[in-house]
Structure formats: structure tokens, C-alpha cells
Coordinates of C-alpha atoms and ligand atoms in Angstrom, one line a residue:
Chain A
X110 CA -14.7 54.3 -58.6
X111 CA -13.0 52.2 -61.3
X112 CA -13.8 48.5 -61.6
X113 CA -12.0 46.4 -64.2
X114 CA -13.9 43.1 -64.4
X115 CA -12.3 40.0 -65.9
X116 CA -10.8 41.6 -69.0
X117 CA -8.7 39.8 -71.6
X118 CA -6.8 41.8 -74.2
X119 CA -5.0 40.5 -77.3
X120 CA -2.6 41.9 -79.8
X121 CA -3.6 40.0 -82.9
X122 CA -3.6 36.4 -81.6
X123 CA -1.2 37.1 -78.8
X124 CA -2.8 37.3 -75.4
X125 CA -1.4 40.2 -73.4
X126 CA -3.9 40.2 -70.5
X127 CA -5.9 37.2 -69.3
X128 CA -8.9 37.5 -67.1
X129 CA -7.6 40.5 -65.2
X130 CA -9.7 42.2 -62.6
X131 CA -8.7 45.2 -60.5
X132 CA -10.3 48.1 -58.8
X133 CA -9.6 51.6 -57.4
X134 CA -11.7 53.3 -54.8
X135 CA -11.9 57.0 -54.0
X136 CA -8.8 58.7 -52.8
X137 CA -6.4 55.8 -52.7
X138 CA -3.1 55.0 -54.4
X139 CA -3.1 51.6 -56.0
X140 CA 0.1 50.2 -57.5
X141 CA 0.6 47.7 -60.2
X142 CA 4.0 46.0 -60.3
X143 CA 5.4 43.3 -62.6
X144 CA 8.3 42.5 -64.9
X145 CA 8.8 44.0 -68.3
X146 CA 6.2 42.6 -70.6
X147 CA 3.8 41.5 -67.8
X148 CA 1.0 43.5 -69.4
X149 CA 1.0 46.6 -67.1
X150 CA 0.8 49.1 -69.9
X151 CA -1.7 47.0 -71.8
X152 CA -4.0 47.1 -68.7
X153 CA -3.8 50.9 -68.7
X154 CA -4.4 51.2 -72.4
X155 CA -7.4 48.9 -72.1
X156 CA -8.9 51.2 -69.5
X157 CA -8.3 54.2 -71.8
X158 CA -9.6 52.5 -74.8
X159 CA -6.5 52.9 -76.9
X160 CA -6.5 49.1 -77.1
X161 CA -9.7 47.2 -76.6
X162 CA -10.2 44.2 -74.4
X163 CA -11.8 41.2 -76.2
X164 CA -13.6 40.1 -73.1
X165 CA -14.7 41.6 -69.8
X166 CA -16.0 44.9 -68.7
X167 CA -14.7 48.2 -67.4
X168 CA -16.9 50.3 -65.2
X169 CA -16.1 53.8 -64.1
X170 CA -18.3 55.7 -61.6
X171 CA -21.0 53.2 -62.3
X172 CA -20.9 53.6 -66.1
X173 CA -19.7 50.9 -68.5
X174 CA -16.9 52.5 -70.4
X175 CA -15.6 49.3 -72.1
X176 CA -16.5 50.6 -75.6
X177 CA -16.4 54.4 -75.0
X178 CA -14.1 56.4 -77.2
X179 CA -10.8 57.5 -75.6
X180 CA -11.5 61.2 -75.7
X181 CA -14.8 60.7 -74.0
X182 CA -13.1 58.6 -71.3
X183 CA -10.7 61.5 -70.7
X184 CA -13.6 63.9 -70.5
X185 CA -15.3 61.7 -67.9
X186 CA -12.3 62.3 -65.6
X187 CA -9.6 59.6 -66.1
X188 CA -6.2 60.7 -67.2
X189 CA -3.3 58.4 -68.3
X190 CA 0.3 59.6 -68.2
X191 CA 1.8 57.2 -70.6
X192 CA 5.0 55.3 -70.4
X193 CA 7.7 57.3 -72.2
X194 CA 5.8 60.5 -71.3
X195 CA 4.6 61.3 -74.9
X196 CA 4.9 65.0 -74.5
X197 CA 4.4 67.1 -77.6
X198 CA 8.0 67.6 -78.4
X199 CA 7.4 70.4 -81.0
X200 CA 5.1 72.4 -78.7
X201 CA 6.3 74.7 -75.9
X202 CA 6.0 73.7 -72.3
X203 CA 3.2 76.2 -72.0
X204 CA 1.3 74.9 -75.0
X205 CA 1.7 71.3 -73.7
X206 CA 0.0 72.3 -70.5
X207 CA -2.8 74.1 -72.4
X208 CA -3.4 71.0 -74.4
X209 CA -3.7 69.1 -71.2
X210 CA -6.8 71.2 -70.4
X211 CA -8.3 70.5 -73.8
X212 CA -11.1 68.2 -72.5
X213 CA -12.3 70.8 -70.0
X214 CA -13.2 74.1 -71.7
X215 CA -11.9 76.9 -69.5
X216 CA -11.9 80.6 -69.8
X217 CA -8.5 82.3 -70.3
X218 CA -8.4 83.4 -66.7
X219 CA -9.1 79.9 -65.3
X220 CA -6.6 78.5 -67.7
X221 CA -4.0 80.9 -66.5
X222 CA -4.7 80.1 -62.9
X223 CA -4.3 76.4 -63.7
X224 CA -0.9 77.1 -65.4
X225 CA 0.2 79.0 -62.3
X226 CA -0.9 76.2 -60.1
X227 CA 1.3 73.7 -62.1
X228 CA 4.2 76.1 -62.1
X229 CA 4.0 76.3 -58.3
X230 CA 4.1 72.5 -58.1
X231 CA 6.8 72.2 -60.7
X232 CA 8.9 75.4 -60.6
X233 CA 11.4 74.0 -63.1
X234 CA 8.6 74.1 -65.7
X235 CA 8.0 77.8 -65.2
X236 CA 11.7 78.6 -66.0
X237 CA 11.2 76.6 -69.2
X238 CA 7.7 77.6 -70.2
X239 CA 8.7 79.0 -73.6
X240 CA 11.0 76.1 -74.4
X241 CA 10.1 73.3 -76.8
X242 CA 9.2 70.2 -74.8
X243 CA 11.6 68.1 -76.9
X244 CA 14.5 70.0 -75.5
X245 CA 13.7 69.2 -71.8
X246 CA 15.6 66.6 -69.8
X247 CA 13.9 63.2 -69.1
X248 CA 13.0 64.3 -65.6
X249 CA 11.6 67.6 -66.8
X250 CA 9.6 65.8 -69.5
X251 CA 8.1 63.5 -66.8
X252 CA 7.2 66.5 -64.7
X253 CA 5.6 68.1 -67.7
X254 CA 3.7 64.9 -68.5
X255 CA 2.3 64.8 -65.0
X256 CA 1.4 68.5 -64.9
X257 CA -0.2 68.2 -68.4
X258 CA -2.3 65.3 -67.0
X259 CA -3.4 67.4 -64.0
X260 CA -4.6 70.3 -66.2
X261 CA -7.9 68.6 -66.9
X262 CA -8.6 68.2 -63.1
X263 CA -9.1 64.5 -63.3
X264 CA -10.7 62.3 -60.6
X265 CA -8.4 59.4 -61.4
X266 CA -4.8 59.7 -62.7
X267 CA -2.8 56.7 -63.9
X268 CA 1.0 56.9 -64.1
X269 CA 2.9 54.4 -66.2
X270 CA 6.4 53.9 -65.0
X271 CA 7.0 57.5 -64.1
X272 CA 10.5 56.7 -62.7
X273 CA 11.7 55.0 -65.9
X274 CA 15.2 56.2 -66.9
X275 CA 15.4 59.0 -64.2
X276 CA 18.2 59.7 -61.8
X277 CA 17.5 58.5 -58.2
X278 CA 17.1 62.1 -56.9
X279 CA 14.6 62.9 -59.6
X280 CA 12.7 59.7 -58.8
X281 CA 12.3 60.8 -55.2
X282 CA 10.9 64.1 -56.4
X283 CA 8.5 62.4 -58.8
X284 CA 7.1 60.1 -56.1
X285 CA 6.9 63.0 -53.7
X286 CA 4.7 64.9 -56.2
X287 CA 2.5 61.8 -56.8
X288 CA 1.8 61.5 -53.1
X289 CA 1.0 65.2 -53.0
X290 CA -1.4 64.9 -55.9
X291 CA -3.2 62.1 -54.0
X292 CA -3.2 63.8 -50.5
X293 CA -3.5 67.5 -51.3
X294 CA -5.7 67.4 -54.4
X295 CA -7.7 64.3 -53.4
X296 CA -7.1 62.6 -56.8
X297 CA -7.1 58.8 -56.9
X298 CA -3.9 57.3 -58.3
X299 CA -2.9 54.2 -60.2
X300 CA 0.8 53.8 -60.2
X301 CA 2.4 51.3 -62.6
X302 CA 6.0 50.6 -61.6
X303 CA 9.0 48.3 -62.1
X304 CA 10.5 50.1 -59.1
X305 CA 8.5 47.9 -56.8
X306 CA 9.9 49.1 -53.5
X307 CA 8.9 52.7 -54.2
X308 CA 5.5 51.7 -55.5
X309 CA 4.7 49.5 -52.5
X310 CA 5.9 52.1 -50.0
X311 CA 3.5 54.9 -51.2
X312 CA 0.5 52.8 -52.2
X313 CA -2.3 51.4 -50.0
X314 CA -3.0 48.3 -52.2
X315 CA -1.0 46.6 -54.9
X316 CA -1.5 44.1 -57.7
X317 CA 1.3 42.0 -59.0
X318 CA 1.0 41.1 -62.7
X319 CA 2.8 38.1 -64.2
X320 CA 2.5 37.1 -67.8
X321 CA -0.8 38.9 -68.3
X322 CA -2.4 37.5 -65.1
X323 CA -2.9 38.9 -61.6
X324 CA -0.5 36.7 -59.6
X325 CA -1.0 38.4 -56.3
X326 CA -2.9 41.3 -54.7
X327 CA -3.3 42.8 -51.3
X328 CA -2.3 45.5 -48.9
X329 CA 1.0 47.0 -49.9
X330 CA 2.2 46.9 -46.3
X331 CA 1.7 43.2 -46.3
X332 CA 3.1 42.5 -49.8
X333 CA 6.3 44.4 -48.9
X334 CA 7.0 41.7 -46.3
X335 CA 5.9 38.8 -48.5
X336 CA 8.7 36.3 -49.2
X337 CA 7.8 35.7 -52.9
X338 CA 7.5 39.4 -53.6
X339 CA 10.7 40.1 -51.8
X340 CA 12.7 37.6 -53.8
X341 CA 11.0 38.3 -57.2
X342 CA 10.5 42.1 -57.1
X343 CA 12.5 43.6 -54.3
X344 CA 15.7 41.7 -54.9
X345 CA 16.1 40.6 -51.4
Chain B
X648 CA 15.2 95.2 -118.9
X649 CA 14.2 96.4 -115.4
X650 CA 10.6 96.1 -116.4
X651 CA 11.2 92.5 -117.7
X652 CA 12.9 91.5 -114.5
X653 CA 10.1 93.0 -112.4
X654 CA 7.5 91.2 -114.6
X655 CA 9.4 87.9 -114.1
X656 CA 9.7 88.5 -110.4
X657 CA 6.0 89.2 -109.9
X658 CA 4.8 86.2 -112.0
X659 CA 7.5 84.0 -110.4
X660 CA 6.5 84.9 -106.9
X661 CA 2.8 84.4 -107.8
X662 CA 3.5 80.9 -109.2
X663 CA 5.7 80.3 -106.2
X664 CA 2.7 81.0 -104.0
X665 CA 0.6 78.6 -106.0
X666 CA 3.2 75.9 -105.5
X667 CA 3.4 76.8 -101.9
X668 CA -0.4 76.5 -101.5
X669 CA -0.2 73.1 -103.2
X670 CA 2.6 72.0 -100.8
X671 CA 0.5 73.2 -97.8
X672 CA -2.6 71.5 -99.0
X673 CA -1.0 68.0 -99.2
X674 CA 1.3 68.5 -96.3
X675 CA -1.7 69.1 -94.0
X676 CA -3.1 65.7 -95.0
X677 CA 0.3 64.1 -94.8
X678 CA 0.8 65.4 -91.2
X679 CA -2.7 64.6 -90.1
X680 CA -3.4 61.2 -91.7
X681 CA 0.1 60.0 -92.8
X682 CA -1.2 59.8 -96.4
X683 CA 0.2 61.3 -99.5
X684 CA -2.9 62.5 -101.3
X685 CA -2.2 61.8 -104.9
X686 CA -5.7 62.8 -105.8
X687 CA -5.0 66.5 -105.0
X688 CA -4.5 67.4 -108.6
X689 CA -8.0 66.3 -109.5
X690 CA -9.4 68.0 -106.4
X691 CA -7.9 71.3 -107.6
X692 CA -9.5 70.8 -111.0
X693 CA -12.8 69.9 -109.4
X694 CA -12.6 73.1 -107.4
X695 CA -12.1 75.0 -110.6
X696 CA -15.2 73.3 -112.2
X697 CA -17.4 73.8 -109.1
X698 CA -16.5 77.5 -109.1
X699 CA -16.8 78.3 -112.8
X700 CA -19.1 75.6 -114.0
X701 CA -21.6 75.4 -111.2
X702 CA -21.3 78.6 -109.1
X703 CA -20.7 81.1 -111.8
X704 CA -22.3 79.7 -114.9
X705 CA -25.2 77.5 -113.6
X706 CA -26.1 79.5 -110.5
X707 CA -25.1 82.8 -111.9
X708 CA -23.6 84.0 -108.6
X709 CA -21.3 87.0 -108.4
X710 CA -17.6 86.3 -108.0
X711 CA -17.2 86.5 -104.2
X712 CA -20.3 84.4 -103.2
X713 CA -19.3 81.9 -106.0
X714 CA -15.9 81.5 -104.5
X715 CA -17.3 81.1 -100.9
X716 CA -19.8 78.5 -102.0
X717 CA -17.3 76.6 -104.0
X718 CA -14.9 76.4 -101.1
X719 CA -17.6 75.3 -98.7
X720 CA -18.7 72.6 -101.1
X721 CA -15.2 71.3 -101.5
X722 CA -14.7 71.3 -97.7
X723 CA -17.8 69.3 -97.3
X724 CA -16.6 66.9 -100.0
X725 CA -13.3 66.7 -98.0
X726 CA -15.2 65.7 -94.9
X727 CA -16.9 62.9 -96.8
X728 CA -13.7 61.7 -98.3
X729 CA -12.0 61.8 -94.9
X730 CA -14.7 59.7 -93.4
X731 CA -15.0 57.2 -96.3
X732 CA -11.3 56.8 -97.3
X733 CA -8.6 58.8 -95.5
X734 CA -9.5 58.0 -91.9
X735 CA -10.2 54.2 -92.5
X736 CA -6.9 54.0 -94.4
X737 CA -4.7 55.8 -91.8
X738 CA -3.4 52.5 -90.4
X739 CA -3.1 50.6 -93.7
X740 CA 0.1 49.9 -95.6
X741 CA 1.7 52.6 -97.6
X742 CA 1.1 50.9 -100.9
X743 CA -2.7 50.4 -100.4
X744 CA -2.9 54.0 -99.3
X745 CA -1.1 55.2 -102.4
X746 CA -3.2 53.1 -104.7
X747 CA -6.4 54.3 -103.0
X748 CA -5.6 58.0 -103.4
X749 CA -4.5 57.6 -107.0
X750 CA -7.8 55.7 -107.8
X751 CA -9.8 58.4 -105.9
X752 CA -8.2 60.9 -108.3
X753 CA -9.3 58.9 -111.3
X754 CA -12.8 58.6 -110.0
X755 CA -13.0 62.4 -109.4
X756 CA -11.6 62.9 -112.9
X757 CA -14.4 60.8 -114.5
X758 CA -16.9 62.4 -112.2
X759 CA -15.8 65.9 -113.4
X760 CA -16.2 64.8 -117.1
X761 CA -19.6 63.3 -116.3
X762 CA -20.9 66.4 -114.6
X763 CA -19.3 69.3 -116.5
X764 CA -18.2 67.6 -119.7
X765 CA -14.7 67.7 -121.1
X766 CA -14.8 71.2 -122.3
X767 CA -12.6 74.0 -121.1
X768 CA -14.4 76.7 -119.2
X769 CA -13.1 80.3 -118.8
X770 CA -14.6 82.6 -116.2
X771 CA -15.5 86.0 -117.7
X772 CA -14.1 89.2 -116.3
X773 CA -12.5 87.3 -113.4
X774 CA -9.1 88.5 -112.2
X775 CA -8.5 89.8 -115.7
X776 CA -6.7 92.9 -117.0
X777 CA -3.3 94.3 -116.2
X778 CA -1.8 96.7 -113.6
X779 CA 1.2 98.9 -113.8
X780 CA 3.8 98.4 -111.1
X781 CA 6.9 100.6 -111.3
X782 CA 6.6 100.8 -115.0
X783 CA 6.1 97.1 -115.6
X784 CA 2.9 95.7 -116.9
X785 CA 1.8 92.7 -114.9
X786 CA -1.3 90.6 -115.2
X787 CA -3.8 91.3 -112.4
X788 CA -4.3 87.6 -111.8
X789 CA -0.8 87.3 -110.5
X790 CA -1.3 90.2 -108.1
X791 CA -4.5 88.6 -106.8
X792 CA -2.7 85.3 -106.4
X793 CA 0.0 86.9 -104.2
X794 CA -2.5 88.8 -102.1
X795 CA -4.9 85.9 -101.6
X796 CA -2.1 83.4 -100.9
X797 CA -0.6 85.6 -98.2
X798 CA -4.1 86.0 -96.6
X799 CA -4.6 82.2 -96.6
X800 CA -1.2 81.5 -95.1
X801 CA -1.8 84.0 -92.4
X802 CA -5.2 82.7 -91.6
X803 CA -3.9 79.1 -91.5
X804 CA -1.1 80.1 -89.2
X805 CA -3.6 81.9 -87.0
X806 CA -5.8 78.8 -86.9
X807 CA -3.0 76.4 -86.2
X808 CA -1.3 78.5 -83.5
X809 CA -4.1 80.3 -81.8
X810 CA -7.3 78.4 -82.0
X811 CA -8.3 75.3 -80.0
X812 CA -9.1 73.3 -83.1
X813 CA -5.8 74.3 -84.8
X814 CA -3.8 73.3 -81.7
X815 CA -5.6 70.0 -81.7
X816 CA -4.6 69.5 -85.3
X817 CA -1.0 70.2 -84.5
X818 CA -1.1 67.7 -81.6
X819 CA -2.7 65.0 -83.9
X820 CA 0.0 65.5 -86.4
X821 CA 2.7 65.1 -83.7
X822 CA 1.3 62.1 -81.8
X823 CA -2.1 60.6 -82.3
X824 CA -2.2 58.5 -79.2
X825 CA -1.1 61.3 -76.9
X826 CA -3.6 63.6 -78.7
X827 CA -6.5 61.2 -77.9
X828 CA -5.2 61.0 -74.3
X829 CA -5.7 64.8 -74.1
X830 CA -9.3 64.3 -74.9
X831 CA -9.0 65.3 -78.5
X832 CA -11.3 63.5 -80.9
X833 CA -8.6 62.4 -83.4
X834 CA -11.0 61.4 -86.2
X835 CA -12.9 64.7 -86.1
X836 CA -9.6 66.6 -86.1
X837 CA -8.4 64.6 -89.1
X838 CA -11.7 65.4 -90.9
X839 CA -11.4 69.1 -90.2
X840 CA -7.8 69.0 -91.6
X841 CA -8.9 67.3 -94.8
X842 CA -11.7 69.8 -95.1
X843 CA -9.3 72.7 -94.9
X844 CA -6.9 71.0 -97.3
X845 CA -9.7 70.5 -99.9
X846 CA -10.8 74.1 -99.3
X847 CA -7.3 75.3 -100.2
X848 CA -7.3 73.0 -103.3
X849 CA -10.5 74.8 -104.4
X850 CA -8.9 78.2 -103.9
X851 CA -5.9 77.1 -106.0
X852 CA -8.4 76.0 -108.7
X853 CA -10.1 79.4 -108.5
X854 CA -6.9 81.4 -108.6
X855 CA -5.4 79.6 -111.5
X856 CA -8.6 79.4 -113.5
X857 CA -7.9 82.6 -115.4
X858 CA -4.3 81.5 -116.1
X859 CA -4.8 77.9 -117.3
X860 CA -8.6 78.0 -117.9
X861 CA -10.7 75.3 -116.2
X862 CA -9.9 72.0 -117.9
X863 CA -8.9 68.4 -117.1
X864 CA -5.2 69.1 -117.1
X865 CA -5.3 72.6 -115.6
X866 CA -3.5 71.4 -112.4
X867 CA -1.2 68.6 -113.6
X868 CA 1.9 70.8 -113.7
X869 CA 1.2 72.8 -110.5
X870 CA 0.4 69.6 -108.6
X871 CA 3.7 68.1 -109.6
X872 CA 5.7 71.2 -108.9
X873 CA 3.9 71.5 -105.5
X874 CA 5.5 68.1 -104.7
X875 CA 8.9 69.6 -105.8
X876 CA 8.3 72.5 -103.5
X877 CA 7.7 70.2 -100.5
X878 CA 10.9 68.2 -101.3
X879 CA 13.0 71.4 -101.7
X880 CA 11.6 72.9 -98.5
X881 CA 11.6 69.8 -96.4
X882 CA 8.8 67.3 -96.3
X883 CA 6.1 67.7 -93.7
X884 CA 7.1 71.2 -92.6
X885 CA 4.7 74.0 -93.5
X886 CA 6.9 77.1 -93.4
X887 CA 9.6 75.1 -95.3
X888 CA 6.9 74.2 -98.0
X889 CA 6.2 77.9 -98.4
X890 CA 9.9 78.7 -98.8
X891 CA 10.3 75.8 -101.2
X892 CA 7.4 77.0 -103.4
X893 CA 8.6 80.6 -103.6
X894 CA 12.1 79.6 -104.5
X895 CA 10.9 77.2 -107.1
X896 CA 8.6 79.8 -108.7
X897 CA 11.2 82.5 -108.9
X898 CA 14.1 80.3 -110.0
X899 CA 12.2 78.7 -112.8
X900 CA 10.9 82.0 -114.1
X901 CA 14.4 83.6 -114.2
X902 CA 15.8 80.4 -115.7
X903 CA 13.5 81.2 -118.6
X904 CA 15.7 84.2 -119.3
X905 CA 18.7 82.2 -120.0
X906 CA 17.3 78.8 -121.1
X907 CA 15.0 78.2 -124.0
X908 CA 11.4 78.5 -122.7
X909 CA 10.7 74.8 -123.3
X910 CA 13.1 74.0 -120.5
X911 CA 11.2 76.0 -118.0
X912 CA 9.4 73.1 -116.6
X913 CA 12.5 71.0 -116.5
X914 CA 14.1 73.4 -114.0
X915 CA 11.7 72.5 -111.2
X916 CA 12.2 68.8 -111.6
X917 CA 16.0 69.1 -112.0
X918 CA 16.0 71.2 -108.8
X919 CA 14.0 68.5 -107.0
X920 CA 16.4 65.8 -108.1
X921 CA 19.4 67.8 -106.9
X922 CA 17.7 68.2 -103.6
X923 CA 16.8 64.6 -103.3
X924 CA 20.3 63.5 -104.1
X925 CA 22.3 66.0 -102.0
X926 CA 19.9 67.6 -99.5
X927 CA 17.2 64.9 -98.9
X928 CA 15.9 66.8 -95.9
X929 CA 15.4 69.9 -98.0
X930 CA 16.1 73.5 -96.8
X931 CA 15.1 72.5 -93.3
X932 CA 17.9 69.9 -93.3
X933 CA 20.4 72.4 -94.7
X934 CA 19.4 75.0 -92.0
X935 CA 19.8 72.4 -89.3
X936 CA 23.2 71.4 -90.6
X937 CA 24.4 75.0 -90.7
X938 CA 23.2 75.6 -87.2
X939 CA 25.0 72.5 -85.9
X940 CA 28.1 73.6 -87.8
X941 CA 28.0 77.0 -86.2
X942 CA 27.4 75.6 -82.7
X943 CA 30.2 73.2 -83.2
X944 CA 32.7 75.8 -84.3
X945 CA 31.7 78.0 -81.3
X946 CA 32.3 75.1 -79.0
X947 CA 35.7 74.6 -80.5
X948 CA 36.5 78.3 -80.1
X949 CA 35.6 78.1 -76.4
X950 CA 37.7 75.0 -75.7
Ligands
ADP1016 N1 1.5 47.1 -79.9 C1 1.8 45.8 -79.5 N2 1.7 44.9 -80.5 C2 1.9 43.6 -80.2 N3 2.3 43.1 -79.0 C3 2.4 44.0 -78.0 C4 2.1 45.4 -78.2 N4 2.3 46.1 -77.1 C5 2.7 45.2 -76.2 N5 2.7 43.9 -76.7 C6 3.0 42.7 -76.0 O1 2.1 42.5 -74.9 C7 2.8 42.1 -73.8 C8 2.5 43.1 -72.6 O2 3.2 44.3 -72.9 P1 3.1 45.6 -72.0 O3 1.7 45.7 -71.6 O4 3.7 46.7 -72.7 O5 3.9 45.1 -70.8 P2 4.5 46.0 -69.6 O6 4.0 47.4 -69.7 O7 4.2 45.3 -68.3 O8 6.0 46.0 -69.8 C9 4.2 41.9 -74.1 O9 4.5 40.5 -74.4 C10 4.4 42.7 -75.4 O10 5.4 42.2 -76.2
MG1017 MG1 4.9 49.1 -69.9

């Protein structure tokens, strides 16, 4: 459903992505791993159009979206849950969720049902619904960012380092929800992670980014046993 | 004496609301575009001229339709300025942005002289006369300023808190990238904010027309004092800007009781300097500090 074809992205003259291609098909979880600065976030931002690739093409559901404005890309069904969560700190949890549904105009009743669905999935958010998002813990903010992303009922959701800075027990919870989003809701998932083991264990395919290039790609079940991946990313 | 105090209170509150509206008007643009709109003084003046010069005198409209038309024209002007200047400048360096808005003010000033001439205009039978409040005689224009300001502030709150467009504006002011990732068209949201800001500028021009008459310098003082109000309240915060404006209006009026009247304008600027030196975050900062202090002392009591 998403095809990124040979894109190169620059910040000024510095090349952050060089000739990168990757694809996501319906209903799968694809992971992207790589060290800090490898270009993972830049790849996500290039898809969303918050930075623009200088070369190459991005096709979503058969439509070229390389030059489409970000808010229209969101409307067409791709949601990006950014690194560092980026929740609206001065809005309540409830309002953050409402804003997540911005691109899909919904009647008050449907909107309420959507809220309830999210609270069922993330009960902790329900307790904190009136609280300012800025006062939530890191784990809660991550849950909120995920729930906010789901509010627009995307077909493809991309998570950028959702486990960053979270306690191990919360990390398990986050990965559990990401799997549920894929299995139960049938949403395709791109998972960007430095936590390579977790990413490989829940994804079907994986891309390894190194210095802005795709260094390896393949089935996650095979990469997890690969010697280079083991030594470079799994610390074995 | 009581009558004098009441008179001073009413006119102080009214001017306070004017400063508050000014603070709101530029804070909206500051929050949405990250720009300090130094041209706001001239836009208020332009609003006054469009209302009196064009809508009342040239078109001969009755008061209310004249105000509505003037506000709409200024809002449209705001959209154009947003598209041509404010939105393209949002990522430029501060200095360029400052120079650009100052120059915009100059261009508008020249434009106003070109279109309406450099004569002072006075609307006839507009917000004129006096009313009696508890034995005090107060000018009706002050009463109207208070009523209209309260309505504007309430409507603005409603828009920001309850409507989809307003919530999008709030998101854009907090985090533009995140806002665009929600599917918000950030540029359109900025343009709407600027349109609302210019509309408020126009209303300020309309409300102060009977007090200052419509002329080139009609808004110089209130534009400056509006900045003071923002500093006193806490920059970038709308409720704080309103509080800052009201305090400023009342304090400077009562200072006129003790100080010679020539010092009246100095009070506002002295107050601003004091705040900049000792409370740089304004009343919001003071409130936060007090809250922290209370929380801390409670923690100490508990332990
Ligand atoms: N806004 C930016 N301006 C300039 N360089 C950037 C910017 N964002 C990222 N980079 C650079 O691009 C490269 C890739 O960054 P990024 O995509 O954030 O990596 P990752 O997400 O894999 O950690 C890094 O060298 C980083 O320094
Ligand atoms: Mg990153």
C-alpha cells in the first residue's frame, strides 16, 4: 500500500537519506531499525511531507504523494506518531484525542464512541481524561500519542521509537498494543525502533538503516538470526 | 469624591479593556506565527479610517452595518497580509521579521494618508453623550467599550475552546508540526488567526474613534500600552494579557489622582519596566511562583 522509491533527503547540503526504498503491504508490521542518526525519523518525515525528499517518489494506494501537503496525506489515511510523542501539552487528554480525529469530520456521537474505544484500549487515559497532557508520565504520553493517532481511523500508522525512555514494563505494554492495533483493527504498521529485538520479534519484515542507506532488509525471523544484525543491533 | 472615584474606575476599566484587546490582538499573531506584529498600531488606525472615512462618510451606512463592513474588510486585508508576509516570514530570523512588520506599518500609514488624507475624522453621533451611574457622570463611549470588549473576549474564548477552527488554532500555537500531523492545514489556520486579529484591531479603532478621533496618531499610545499589558500579564498568554490590560488601565487612572496628569502615561511604562526587571514572566510567573511556594510549604508541613 505504501511504496517509497529511491528517495534522497537532505537537510541543507547534508544528505540524511540516500537512495532509500521501502514498502509496506496491507495488514503487515514492518520494522525499521538503525543506530541514532541513521535517518529513520527522516524517512518517516519524508513520507509525511514535513521534510521533502529531493529525489525519488512516494506512492500511497497507487497515488503519488511525494509533493502532497502533510494535512492531505493525513486525510488520505497515513498517521505518524512522532518521536518524542509531541502531544499538545496544554490541552487535556480528552482534547488531544479530539484533535486526533480532526481530519475525519465526525458527529458528536461517533466522536464519543471513538473516545470510549480509546479509553477501553488505554484505561489509564480515561482516569486522566481531564488532565493536561503535559502532566502525564512518559508512558502515559506515549499511550496518548498512540490513541490520538488512532482517532482518525488510519489505514497505515507509523510509530517512531515508541519505547524511547520508557520503563521495561511499559515498553511491553506499548508493544502489546501495537500488535493489537495491527491484528484486531487490521491497520498496517511501520515501527521505527532502536530496541531491535522487540521490533524484530513483532514485525514480519525489517529494514536496517545505516548512515542514510538501507544496509539490509528481509524477513524479521531471518534477520533476528543474522550474525551481523546480532552483533551490531542485538548486542550478542 | 465617590463620584470621582467611580468615574475614574469606569474610564480606567474601559481603557484597560482597550489595552487588553490590543494585547489579545498581537498575542494571537505571536502565538500563531511567532511574529511580533509591530504594524498593529497602523492597522488599528486603518480600521478607524475604513469605518469612519469609508463606511460612514463615503458609503453613508448606518453605524452597525458600517462596523460590520469595516471589520470584514480588515479581516480580508488580514488574510492577504498573512498570505503575502506573515506566513512566508514564519521561519525567518527575528530581525527580518521585525523589520518587515515595522515596514508594513509604514506602508499602511502612507496608504492611509493617500486614501483618506491626513485630516482627523470624527464620527457624528457615535457612542456620544453621557450616562449616570450611581450619581457619577460617565461618558457613554466608555460604557460601550466595556460591554463590547466583554462580548469580544467571550466570543473569542468560545471560538478557541469550542469550535473546530479554534481548537486547531490552539494546536497550531502549541506545536505546528504536531498540528499538521493531525491533518490541520497550518497555513489556513494562521491566516484565520491573522484575520481575527485584524478584525479586533478594527474594533479597537472603532471603539476609540470617539475618544481620540480618527487620525494618524490615534493608536500610538494604546498600541504601546497594549505591549505593556502583555508584559505585565505574561507574554503569549491570553487571559494574562486581559488581566494585565485591566490592571494597567485602572492603576494609571488612579495614579492621575495623586500625580500631576502629565505623568499619567509614564505610569504604564514605569510599571512595565518594573515587571521586566523583577517579574519577567509577568503575573503568570508570579502566580506560578506563589503556587510552587504553597506546594513546597505544604510538603514541608507533611514531612
Ligand atoms: N532538522 C534537522 N536539521 C539538520 N540535520 C538534521 C535534522 N534532523 C536530522 N538531521 C540529521 O539527519 C541525520 C538523520 O537524523 P534522523 O533521521 O533524526 O535519525 P534517526 O531518527 O535514525 O536517529 C542525522 O545526521 C541528523 O543529525
Ligand atoms: Mg529518530
